PDB file of C-alpha atoms and ligand atoms in Angstrom:
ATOM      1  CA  UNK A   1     117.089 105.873  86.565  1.00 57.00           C
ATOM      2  CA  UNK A   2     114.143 103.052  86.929  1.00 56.00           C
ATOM      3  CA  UNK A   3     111.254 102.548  85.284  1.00 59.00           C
ATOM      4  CA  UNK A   4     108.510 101.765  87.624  1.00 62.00           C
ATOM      5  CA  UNK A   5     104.999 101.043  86.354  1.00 76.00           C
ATOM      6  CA  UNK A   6     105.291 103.418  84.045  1.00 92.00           C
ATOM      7  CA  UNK A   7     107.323 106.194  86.127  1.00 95.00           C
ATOM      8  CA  UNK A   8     110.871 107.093  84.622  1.00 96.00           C
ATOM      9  CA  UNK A   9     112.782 108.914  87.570  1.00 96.00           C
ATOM     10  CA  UNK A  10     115.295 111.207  87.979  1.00 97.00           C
ATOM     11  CA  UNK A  11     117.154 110.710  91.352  1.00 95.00           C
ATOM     12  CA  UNK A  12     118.393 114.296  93.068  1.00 93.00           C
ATOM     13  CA  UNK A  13     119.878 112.673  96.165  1.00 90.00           C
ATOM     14  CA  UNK A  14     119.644 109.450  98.268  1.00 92.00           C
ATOM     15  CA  UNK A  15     116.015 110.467  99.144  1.00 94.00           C
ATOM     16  CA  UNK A  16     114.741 112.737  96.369  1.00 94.00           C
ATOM     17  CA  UNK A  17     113.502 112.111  92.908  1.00 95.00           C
ATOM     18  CA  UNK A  18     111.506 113.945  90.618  1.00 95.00           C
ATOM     19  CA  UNK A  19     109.387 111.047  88.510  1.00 96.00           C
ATOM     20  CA  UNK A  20     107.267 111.505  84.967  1.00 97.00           C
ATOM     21  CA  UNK A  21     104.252 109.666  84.741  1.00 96.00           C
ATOM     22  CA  UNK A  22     105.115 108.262  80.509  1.00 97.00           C
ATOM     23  CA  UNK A  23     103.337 106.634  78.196  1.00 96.00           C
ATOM     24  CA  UNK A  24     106.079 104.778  76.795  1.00 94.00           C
ATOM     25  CA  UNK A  25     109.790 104.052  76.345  1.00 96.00           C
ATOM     26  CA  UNK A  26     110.350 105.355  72.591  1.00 97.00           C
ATOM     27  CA  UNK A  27     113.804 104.149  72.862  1.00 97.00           C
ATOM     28  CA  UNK A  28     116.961 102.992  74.864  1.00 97.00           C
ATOM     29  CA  UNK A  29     120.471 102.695  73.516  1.00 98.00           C
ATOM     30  CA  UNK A  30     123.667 102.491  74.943  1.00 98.00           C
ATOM     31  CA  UNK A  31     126.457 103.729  73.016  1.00 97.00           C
ATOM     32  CA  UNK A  32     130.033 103.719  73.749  1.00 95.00           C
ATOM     33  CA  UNK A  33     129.493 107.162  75.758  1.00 95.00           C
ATOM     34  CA  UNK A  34     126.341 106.673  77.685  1.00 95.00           C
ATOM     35  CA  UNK A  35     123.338 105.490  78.192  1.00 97.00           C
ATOM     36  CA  UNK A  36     120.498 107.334  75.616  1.00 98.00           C
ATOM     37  CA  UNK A  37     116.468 107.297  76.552  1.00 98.00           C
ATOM     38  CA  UNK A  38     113.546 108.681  74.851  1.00 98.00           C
ATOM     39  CA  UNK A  39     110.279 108.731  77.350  1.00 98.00           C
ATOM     40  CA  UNK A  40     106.573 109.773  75.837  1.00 98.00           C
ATOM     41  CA  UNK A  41     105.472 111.817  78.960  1.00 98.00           C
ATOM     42  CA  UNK A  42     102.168 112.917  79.986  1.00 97.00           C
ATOM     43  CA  UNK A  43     103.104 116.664  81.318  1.00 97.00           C
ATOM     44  CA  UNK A  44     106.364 117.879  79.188  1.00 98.00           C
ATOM     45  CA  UNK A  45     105.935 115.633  75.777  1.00 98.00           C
ATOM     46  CA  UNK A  46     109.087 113.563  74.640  1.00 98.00           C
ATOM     47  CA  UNK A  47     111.837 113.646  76.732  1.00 98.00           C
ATOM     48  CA  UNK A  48     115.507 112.452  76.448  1.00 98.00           C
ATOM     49  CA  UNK A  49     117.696 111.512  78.995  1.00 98.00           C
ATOM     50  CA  UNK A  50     121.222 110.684  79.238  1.00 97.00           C
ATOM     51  CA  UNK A  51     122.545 108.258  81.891  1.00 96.00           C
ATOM     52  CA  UNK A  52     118.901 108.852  83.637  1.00 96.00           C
ATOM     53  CA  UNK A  53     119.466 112.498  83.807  1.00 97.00           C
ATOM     54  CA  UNK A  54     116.736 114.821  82.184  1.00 98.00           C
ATOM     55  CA  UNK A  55     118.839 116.309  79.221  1.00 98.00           C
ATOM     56  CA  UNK A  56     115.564 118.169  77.588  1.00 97.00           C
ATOM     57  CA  UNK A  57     111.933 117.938  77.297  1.00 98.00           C
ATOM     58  CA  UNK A  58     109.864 118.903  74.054  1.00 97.00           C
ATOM     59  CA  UNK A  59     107.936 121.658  76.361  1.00 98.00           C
ATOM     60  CA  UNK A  60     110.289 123.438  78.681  1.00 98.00           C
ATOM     61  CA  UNK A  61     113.430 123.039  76.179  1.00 98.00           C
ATOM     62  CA  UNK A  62     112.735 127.005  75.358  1.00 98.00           C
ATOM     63  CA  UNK A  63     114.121 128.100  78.455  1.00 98.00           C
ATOM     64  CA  UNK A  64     117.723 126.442  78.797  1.00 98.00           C
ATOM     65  CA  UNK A  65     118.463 126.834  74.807  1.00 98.00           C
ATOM     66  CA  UNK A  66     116.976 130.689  75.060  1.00 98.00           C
ATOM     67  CA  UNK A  67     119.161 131.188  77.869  1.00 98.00           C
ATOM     68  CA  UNK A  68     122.516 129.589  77.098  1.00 98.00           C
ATOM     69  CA  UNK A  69     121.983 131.564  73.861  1.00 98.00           C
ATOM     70  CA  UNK A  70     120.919 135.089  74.332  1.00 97.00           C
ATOM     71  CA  UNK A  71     122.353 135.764  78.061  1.00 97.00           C
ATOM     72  CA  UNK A  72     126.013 135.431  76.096  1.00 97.00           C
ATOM     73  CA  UNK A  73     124.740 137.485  72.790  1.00 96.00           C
ATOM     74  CA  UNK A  74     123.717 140.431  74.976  1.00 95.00           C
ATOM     75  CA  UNK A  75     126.994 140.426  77.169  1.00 94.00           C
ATOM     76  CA  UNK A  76     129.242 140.151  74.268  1.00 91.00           C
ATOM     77  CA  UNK A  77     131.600 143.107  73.638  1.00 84.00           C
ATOM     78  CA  UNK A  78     133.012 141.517  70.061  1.00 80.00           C
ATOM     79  CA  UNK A  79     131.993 144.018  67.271  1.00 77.00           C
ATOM     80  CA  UNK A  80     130.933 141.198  65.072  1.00 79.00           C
ATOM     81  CA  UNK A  81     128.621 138.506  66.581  1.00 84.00           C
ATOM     82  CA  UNK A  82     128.831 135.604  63.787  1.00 90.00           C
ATOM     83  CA  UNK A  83     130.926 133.108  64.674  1.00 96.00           C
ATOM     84  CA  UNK A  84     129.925 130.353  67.392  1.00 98.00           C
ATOM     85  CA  UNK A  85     131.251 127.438  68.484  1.00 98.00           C
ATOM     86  CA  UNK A  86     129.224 124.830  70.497  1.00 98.00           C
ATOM     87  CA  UNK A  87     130.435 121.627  72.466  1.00 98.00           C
ATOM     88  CA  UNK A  88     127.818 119.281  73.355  1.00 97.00           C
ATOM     89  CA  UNK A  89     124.515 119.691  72.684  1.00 97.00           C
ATOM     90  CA  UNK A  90     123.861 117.258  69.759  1.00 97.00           C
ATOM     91  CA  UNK A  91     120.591 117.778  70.289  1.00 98.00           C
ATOM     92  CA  UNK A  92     120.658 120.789  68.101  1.00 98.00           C
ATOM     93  CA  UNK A  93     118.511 122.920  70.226  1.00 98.00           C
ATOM     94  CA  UNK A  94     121.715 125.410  71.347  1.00 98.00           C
ATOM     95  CA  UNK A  95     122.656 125.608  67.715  1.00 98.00           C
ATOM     96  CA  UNK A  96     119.282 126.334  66.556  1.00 98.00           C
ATOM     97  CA  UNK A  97     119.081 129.149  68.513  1.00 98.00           C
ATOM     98  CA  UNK A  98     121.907 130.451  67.322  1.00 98.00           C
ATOM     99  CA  UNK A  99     120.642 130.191  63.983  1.00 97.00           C
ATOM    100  CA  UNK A 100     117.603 132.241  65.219  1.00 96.00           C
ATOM    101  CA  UNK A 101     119.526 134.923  66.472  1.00 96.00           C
ATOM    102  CA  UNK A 102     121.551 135.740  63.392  1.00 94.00           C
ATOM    103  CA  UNK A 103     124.933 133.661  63.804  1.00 95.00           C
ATOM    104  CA  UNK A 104     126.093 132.711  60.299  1.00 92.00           C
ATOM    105  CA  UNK A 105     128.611 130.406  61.040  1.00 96.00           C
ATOM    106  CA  UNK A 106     128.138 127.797  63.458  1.00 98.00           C
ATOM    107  CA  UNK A 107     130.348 124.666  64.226  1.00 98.00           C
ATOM    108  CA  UNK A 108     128.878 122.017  66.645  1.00 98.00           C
ATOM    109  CA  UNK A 109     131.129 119.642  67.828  1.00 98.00           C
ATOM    110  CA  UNK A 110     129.569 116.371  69.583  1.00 98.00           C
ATOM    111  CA  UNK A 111     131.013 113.819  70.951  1.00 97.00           C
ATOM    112  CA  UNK A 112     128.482 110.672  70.552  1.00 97.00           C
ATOM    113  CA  UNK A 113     126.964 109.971  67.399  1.00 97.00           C
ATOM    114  CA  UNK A 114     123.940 108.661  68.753  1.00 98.00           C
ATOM    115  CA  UNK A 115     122.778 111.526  70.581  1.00 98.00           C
ATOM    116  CA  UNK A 116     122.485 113.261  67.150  1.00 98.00           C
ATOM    117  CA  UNK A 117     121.230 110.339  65.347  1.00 98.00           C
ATOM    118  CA  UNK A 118     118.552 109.790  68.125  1.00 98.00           C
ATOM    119  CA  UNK A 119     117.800 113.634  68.373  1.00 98.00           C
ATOM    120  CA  UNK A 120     116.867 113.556  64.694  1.00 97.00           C
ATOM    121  CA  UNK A 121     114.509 110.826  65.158  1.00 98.00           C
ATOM    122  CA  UNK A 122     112.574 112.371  68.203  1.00 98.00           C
ATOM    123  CA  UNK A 123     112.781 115.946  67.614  1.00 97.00           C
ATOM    124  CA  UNK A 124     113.853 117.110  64.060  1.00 96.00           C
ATOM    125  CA  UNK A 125     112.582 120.446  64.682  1.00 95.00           C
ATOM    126  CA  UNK A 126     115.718 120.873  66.324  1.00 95.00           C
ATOM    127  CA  UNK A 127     118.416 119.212  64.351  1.00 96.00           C
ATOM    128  CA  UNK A 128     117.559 120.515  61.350  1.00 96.00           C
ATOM    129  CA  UNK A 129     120.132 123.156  61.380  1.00 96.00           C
ATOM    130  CA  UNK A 130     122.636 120.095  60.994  1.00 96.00           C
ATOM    131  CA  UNK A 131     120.967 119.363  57.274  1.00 92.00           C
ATOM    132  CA  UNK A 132     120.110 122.446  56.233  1.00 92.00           C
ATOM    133  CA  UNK A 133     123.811 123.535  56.191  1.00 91.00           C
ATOM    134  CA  UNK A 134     123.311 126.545  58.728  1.00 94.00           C
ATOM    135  CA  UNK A 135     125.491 124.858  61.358  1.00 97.00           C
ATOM    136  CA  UNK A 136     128.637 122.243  60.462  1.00 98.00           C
ATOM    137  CA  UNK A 137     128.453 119.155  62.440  1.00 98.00           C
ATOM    138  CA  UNK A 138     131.395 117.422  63.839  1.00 98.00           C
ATOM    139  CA  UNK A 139     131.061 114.299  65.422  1.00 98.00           C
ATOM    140  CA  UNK A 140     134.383 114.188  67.735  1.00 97.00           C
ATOM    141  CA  UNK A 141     135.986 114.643  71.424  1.00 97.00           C
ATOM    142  CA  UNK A 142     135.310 118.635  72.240  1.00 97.00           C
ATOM    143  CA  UNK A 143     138.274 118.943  74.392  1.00 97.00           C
ATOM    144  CA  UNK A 144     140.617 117.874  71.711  1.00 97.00           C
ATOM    145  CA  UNK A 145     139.067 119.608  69.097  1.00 98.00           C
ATOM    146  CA  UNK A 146     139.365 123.020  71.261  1.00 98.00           C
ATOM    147  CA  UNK A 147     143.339 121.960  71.700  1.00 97.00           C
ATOM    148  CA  UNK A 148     143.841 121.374  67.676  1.00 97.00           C
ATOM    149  CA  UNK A 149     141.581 124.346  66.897  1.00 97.00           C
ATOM    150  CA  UNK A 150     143.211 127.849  65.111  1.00 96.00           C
ATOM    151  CA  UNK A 151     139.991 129.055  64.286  1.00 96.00           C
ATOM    152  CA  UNK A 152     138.516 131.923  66.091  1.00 97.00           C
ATOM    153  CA  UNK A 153     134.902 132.344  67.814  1.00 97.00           C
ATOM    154  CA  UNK A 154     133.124 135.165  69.388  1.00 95.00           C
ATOM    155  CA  UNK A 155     130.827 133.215  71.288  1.00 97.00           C
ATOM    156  CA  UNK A 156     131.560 129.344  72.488  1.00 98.00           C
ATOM    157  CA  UNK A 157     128.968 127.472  74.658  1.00 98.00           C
ATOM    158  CA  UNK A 158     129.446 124.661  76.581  1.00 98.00           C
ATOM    159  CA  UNK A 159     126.222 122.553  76.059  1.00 98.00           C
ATOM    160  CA  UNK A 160     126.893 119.700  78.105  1.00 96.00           C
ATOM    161  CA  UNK A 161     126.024 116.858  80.381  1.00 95.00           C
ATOM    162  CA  UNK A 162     126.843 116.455  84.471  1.00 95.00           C
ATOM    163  CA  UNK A 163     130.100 116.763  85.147  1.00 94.00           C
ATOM    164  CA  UNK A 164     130.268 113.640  85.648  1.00 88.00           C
ATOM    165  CA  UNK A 165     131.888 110.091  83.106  1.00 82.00           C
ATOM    166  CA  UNK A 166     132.072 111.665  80.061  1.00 81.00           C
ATOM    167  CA  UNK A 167     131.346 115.366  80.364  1.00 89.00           C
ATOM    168  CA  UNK A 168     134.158 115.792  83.489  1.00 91.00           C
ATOM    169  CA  UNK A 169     136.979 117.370  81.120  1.00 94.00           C
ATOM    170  CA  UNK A 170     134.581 120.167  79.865  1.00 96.00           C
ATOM    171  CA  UNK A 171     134.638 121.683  83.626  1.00 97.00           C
ATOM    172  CA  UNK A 172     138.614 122.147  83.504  1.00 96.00           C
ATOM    173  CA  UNK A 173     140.849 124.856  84.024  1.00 97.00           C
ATOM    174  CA  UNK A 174     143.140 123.532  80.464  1.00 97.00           C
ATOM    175  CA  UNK A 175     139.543 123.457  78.904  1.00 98.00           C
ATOM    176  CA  UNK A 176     138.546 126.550  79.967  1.00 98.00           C
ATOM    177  CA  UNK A 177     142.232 127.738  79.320  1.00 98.00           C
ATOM    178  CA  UNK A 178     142.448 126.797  75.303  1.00 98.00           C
ATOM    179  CA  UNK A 179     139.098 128.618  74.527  1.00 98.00           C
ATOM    180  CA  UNK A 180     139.979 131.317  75.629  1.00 98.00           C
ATOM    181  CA  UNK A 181     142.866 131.076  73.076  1.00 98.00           C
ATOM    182  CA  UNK A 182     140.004 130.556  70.405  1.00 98.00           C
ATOM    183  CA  UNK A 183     137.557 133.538  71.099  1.00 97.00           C
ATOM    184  CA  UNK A 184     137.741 136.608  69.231  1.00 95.00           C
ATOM    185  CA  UNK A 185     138.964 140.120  70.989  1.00 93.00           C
ATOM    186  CA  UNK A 186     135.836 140.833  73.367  1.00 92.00           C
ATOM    187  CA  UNK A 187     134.697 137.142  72.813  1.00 94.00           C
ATOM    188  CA  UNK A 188     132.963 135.237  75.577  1.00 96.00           C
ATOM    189  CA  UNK A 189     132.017 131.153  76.562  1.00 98.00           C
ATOM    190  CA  UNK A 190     129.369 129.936  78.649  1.00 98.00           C
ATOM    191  CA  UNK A 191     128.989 126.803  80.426  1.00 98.00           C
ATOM    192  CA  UNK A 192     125.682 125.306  81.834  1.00 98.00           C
ATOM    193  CA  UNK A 193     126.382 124.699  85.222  1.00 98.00           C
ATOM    194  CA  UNK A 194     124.275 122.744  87.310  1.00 98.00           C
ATOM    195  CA  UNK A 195     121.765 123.359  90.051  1.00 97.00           C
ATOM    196  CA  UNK A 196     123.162 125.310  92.713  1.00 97.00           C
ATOM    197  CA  UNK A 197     121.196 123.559  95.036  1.00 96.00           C
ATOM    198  CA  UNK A 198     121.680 119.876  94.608  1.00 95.00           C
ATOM    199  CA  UNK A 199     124.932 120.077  92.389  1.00 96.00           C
ATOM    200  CA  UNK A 200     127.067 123.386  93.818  1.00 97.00           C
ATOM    201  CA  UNK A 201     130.176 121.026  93.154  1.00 96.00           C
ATOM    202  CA  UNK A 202     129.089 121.828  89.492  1.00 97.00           C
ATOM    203  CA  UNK A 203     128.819 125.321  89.865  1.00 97.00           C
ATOM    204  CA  UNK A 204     131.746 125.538  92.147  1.00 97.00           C
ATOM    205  CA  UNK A 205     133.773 123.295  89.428  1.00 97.00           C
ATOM    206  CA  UNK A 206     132.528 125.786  86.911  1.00 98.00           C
ATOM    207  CA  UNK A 207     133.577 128.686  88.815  1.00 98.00           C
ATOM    208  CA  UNK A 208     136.996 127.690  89.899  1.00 97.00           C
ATOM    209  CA  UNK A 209     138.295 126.235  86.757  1.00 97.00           C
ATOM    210  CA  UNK A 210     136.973 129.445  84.637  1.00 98.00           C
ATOM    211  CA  UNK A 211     138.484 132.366  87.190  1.00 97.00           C
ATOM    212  CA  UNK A 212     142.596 131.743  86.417  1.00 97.00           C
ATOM    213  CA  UNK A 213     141.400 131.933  82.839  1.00 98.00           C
ATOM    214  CA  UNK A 214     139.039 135.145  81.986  1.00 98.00           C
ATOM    215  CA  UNK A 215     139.287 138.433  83.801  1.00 97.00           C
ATOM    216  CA  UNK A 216     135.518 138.139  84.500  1.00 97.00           C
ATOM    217  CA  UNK A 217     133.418 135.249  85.358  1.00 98.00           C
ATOM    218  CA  UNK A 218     129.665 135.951  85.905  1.00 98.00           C
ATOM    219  CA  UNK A 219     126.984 133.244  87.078  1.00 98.00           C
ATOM    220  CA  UNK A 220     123.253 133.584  86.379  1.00 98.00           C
ATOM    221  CA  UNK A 221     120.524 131.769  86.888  1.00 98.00           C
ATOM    222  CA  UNK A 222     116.899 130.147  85.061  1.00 98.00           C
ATOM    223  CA  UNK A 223     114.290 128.586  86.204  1.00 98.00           C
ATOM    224  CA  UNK A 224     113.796 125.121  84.350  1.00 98.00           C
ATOM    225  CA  UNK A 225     111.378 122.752  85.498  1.00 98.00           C
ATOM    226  CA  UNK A 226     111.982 119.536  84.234  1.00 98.00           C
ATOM    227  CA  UNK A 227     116.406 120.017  86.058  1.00 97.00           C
ATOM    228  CA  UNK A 228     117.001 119.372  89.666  1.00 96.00           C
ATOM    229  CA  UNK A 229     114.999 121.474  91.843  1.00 95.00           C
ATOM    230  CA  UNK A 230     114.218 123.549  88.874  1.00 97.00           C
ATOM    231  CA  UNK A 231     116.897 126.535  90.043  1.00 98.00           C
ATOM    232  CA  UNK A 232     119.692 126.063  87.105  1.00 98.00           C
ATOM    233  CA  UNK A 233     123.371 127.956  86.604  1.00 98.00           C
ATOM    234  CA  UNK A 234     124.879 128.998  83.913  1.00 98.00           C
ATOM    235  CA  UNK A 235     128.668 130.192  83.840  1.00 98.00           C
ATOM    236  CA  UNK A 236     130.289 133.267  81.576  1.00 98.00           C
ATOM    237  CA  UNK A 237     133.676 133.624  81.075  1.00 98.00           C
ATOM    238  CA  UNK A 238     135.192 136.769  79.120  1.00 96.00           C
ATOM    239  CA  UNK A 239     137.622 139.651  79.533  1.00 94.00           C
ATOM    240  CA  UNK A 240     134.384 141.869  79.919  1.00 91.00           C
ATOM    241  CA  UNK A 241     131.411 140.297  80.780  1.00 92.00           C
ATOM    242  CA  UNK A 242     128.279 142.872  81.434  1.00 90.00           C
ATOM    243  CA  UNK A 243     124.991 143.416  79.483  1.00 89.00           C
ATOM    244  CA  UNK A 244     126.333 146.687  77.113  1.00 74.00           C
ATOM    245  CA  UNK A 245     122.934 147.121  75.880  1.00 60.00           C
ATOM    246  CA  UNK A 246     124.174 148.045  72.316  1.00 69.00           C
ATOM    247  CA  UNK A 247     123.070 144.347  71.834  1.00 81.00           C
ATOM    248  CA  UNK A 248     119.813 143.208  72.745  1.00 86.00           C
ATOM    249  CA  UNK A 249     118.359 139.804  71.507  1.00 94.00           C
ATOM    250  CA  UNK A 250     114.756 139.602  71.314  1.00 96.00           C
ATOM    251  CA  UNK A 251     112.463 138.227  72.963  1.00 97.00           C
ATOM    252  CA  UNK A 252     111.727 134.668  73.288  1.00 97.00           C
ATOM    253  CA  UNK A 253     109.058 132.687  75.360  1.00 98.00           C
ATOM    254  CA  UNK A 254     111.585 132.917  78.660  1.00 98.00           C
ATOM    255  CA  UNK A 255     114.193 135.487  77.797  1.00 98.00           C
ATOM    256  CA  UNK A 256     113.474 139.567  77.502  1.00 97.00           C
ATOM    257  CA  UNK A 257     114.763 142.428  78.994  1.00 95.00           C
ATOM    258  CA  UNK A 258     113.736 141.728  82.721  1.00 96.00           C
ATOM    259  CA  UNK A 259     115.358 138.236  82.694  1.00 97.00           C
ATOM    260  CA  UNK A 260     118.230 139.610  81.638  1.00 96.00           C
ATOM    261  CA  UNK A 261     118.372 141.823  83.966  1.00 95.00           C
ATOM    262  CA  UNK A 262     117.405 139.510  86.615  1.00 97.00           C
ATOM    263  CA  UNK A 263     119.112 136.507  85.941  1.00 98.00           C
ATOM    264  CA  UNK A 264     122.705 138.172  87.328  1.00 98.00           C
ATOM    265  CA  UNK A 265     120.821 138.820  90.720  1.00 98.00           C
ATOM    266  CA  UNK A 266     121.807 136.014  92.915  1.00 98.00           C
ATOM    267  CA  UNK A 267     120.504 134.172  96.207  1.00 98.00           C
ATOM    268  CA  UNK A 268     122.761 134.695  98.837  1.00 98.00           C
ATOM    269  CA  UNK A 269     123.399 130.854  99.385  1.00 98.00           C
ATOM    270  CA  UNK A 270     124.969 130.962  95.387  1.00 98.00           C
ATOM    271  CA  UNK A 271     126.827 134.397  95.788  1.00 98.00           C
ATOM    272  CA  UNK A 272     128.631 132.078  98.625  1.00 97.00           C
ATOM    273  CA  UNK A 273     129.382 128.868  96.813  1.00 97.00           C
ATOM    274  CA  UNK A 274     130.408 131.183  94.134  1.00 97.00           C
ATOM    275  CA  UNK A 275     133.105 133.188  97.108  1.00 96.00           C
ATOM    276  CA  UNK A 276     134.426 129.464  97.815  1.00 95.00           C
ATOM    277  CA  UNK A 277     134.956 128.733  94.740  1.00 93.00           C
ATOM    278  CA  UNK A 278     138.867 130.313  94.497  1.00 81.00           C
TER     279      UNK A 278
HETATM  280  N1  AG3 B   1     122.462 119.616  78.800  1.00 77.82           N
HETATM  281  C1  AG3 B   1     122.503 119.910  80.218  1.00 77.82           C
HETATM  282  C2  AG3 B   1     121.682 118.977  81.028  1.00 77.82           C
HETATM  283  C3  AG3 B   1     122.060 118.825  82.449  1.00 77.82           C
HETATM  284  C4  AG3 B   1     120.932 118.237  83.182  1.00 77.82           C
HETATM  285  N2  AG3 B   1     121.313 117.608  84.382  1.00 77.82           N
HETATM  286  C5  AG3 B   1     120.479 116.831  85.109  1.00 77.82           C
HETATM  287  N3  AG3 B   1     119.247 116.665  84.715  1.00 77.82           N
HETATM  288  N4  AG3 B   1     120.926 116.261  86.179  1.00 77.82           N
HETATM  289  C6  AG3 B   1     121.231 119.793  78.153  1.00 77.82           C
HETATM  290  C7  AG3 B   1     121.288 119.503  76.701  1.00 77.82           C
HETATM  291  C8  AG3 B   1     120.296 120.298  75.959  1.00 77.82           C
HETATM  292  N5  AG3 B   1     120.785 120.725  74.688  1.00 77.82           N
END
């Protein structure tokens, strides 16, 4: 990340970046996870990166938190559909969809402090569901907590950074491996993971640690403009994974029926990183 006359950029590769014209720095702060920074930008309002990777933007944040929601909702075969678990995303914007689409009991386990207390500053709208008691907050290390847990989930997303410093554990076979011991009978997880085109070691990561684990492991895709090359992956992992139709979320700004339907269809260049991935 540099900030160059007003540019903050994301680097893709040694000669790609995708720069944001800001009006200002809101805030930097480096914690004992990472490096947190809060941009004013002309084209996609505040944004907040982590370790100079785009995490969200106050404009195109509809699209990754619709879809790491609702794609999992719709494919779940659990009767019930209440309890989720989230890792990551201290943001609040995964858990306030969740809210949104009818979960009652939500527990959000994050792992730095800062992106929460930083996220409340910058974009309340989001973290609000941490105050307003409709999601439990746990500040703490996600891959322990899914090793200690004996609760049980129907839905658990993995809302998380690269896999890369910090994030690296949450794209492991033992991760994958103890919650699936913590989801419900028909329960499901889903992983952001990565853009197939400038990070298919993500989605391979993704794919390979999830398939000893869950019978069926199903990639699909969204288009978010402010990630690397704007083509993003998300991973599911379940003993059935497929769109039943007996549950369909509504509509948002980026998910409805059609992108659900769609979002499974895949490129030919992913359908092959996704074969290598064994
Ligand atoms: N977490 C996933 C962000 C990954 C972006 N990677 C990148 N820009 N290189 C998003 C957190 C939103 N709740």
């Amino acid at each position: 990340m540099k900030l160059i006359e007003n540019w903050f950029s994301e680097r893709y590769s040694e000669n790609l970046e995708l720069s944001f014209r800001v009006k200002d720095l809101l805030l930097s702060v480096k914690t004992d996870y990472q490096r947190i920074d809060v941009f004013d930008t002309y084209d996609f309002g505040k944004l907040l990166t982590i370790d100079g990777t785009v995490q969200m933007t106050e404009y195109d944040e509809f699209v990754y938190h619709e879809m790491i929601t609702s794609v999992p909702l719709a494919c779940l075969h659990s009767a019930s559909a209440s309890r989720a678990l989230v890792i990551g995303g201290g943001d609040g914007g995964t858990a306030r969809r969740l809210v949104n689409l009818g979960f009652k009991n939500i527990v959000n386990v994050e792992i730095d402090n800062h992106v929460v207390e930083v996220a409340k500053r910058f974009f309340p709208d989001l973290t609000s569901v941490f105050g307003d008691g409709s999601a439990k907050l746990v500040i703490g290390d996600g891959i322990e907590f899914v090793k200690n847990c004996t609760d049980k989930f129907d839905v658990v997303i993995v809302d998380s950074t690269d896999p890369e410093g910090p994030a690296q554990g949450l794209f492991s076979t033992e991760f994958y491996r103890n919650i699936s011991r913590i989801l419900t009978e028909g329960g499901i997880m889903v992983t952001q993971s990565g853009s197939p085109y400038y990070q298919p070691h993500a989605l391979k990561l993704a794919v390979s640690g999830m398939k000893p684990v869950f019978r069926e492991v199903k990639t699909y895709l969204a288009f978010i403009p402010t990630y690397p090359s704007g083509l993003w992956s998300f991973t599911l992992g379940g003993d059935s994974v497929s769109v039943d139709g007996n549950r369909t979320p509504p509509s948002g700004k980026y998910f409805n029926d059609d992108v659900l339907e769609g979002c499974f269809r895949l490129p030919e260049f992913i359908k092959k990183l996704i074969a290598e991935a064994t």
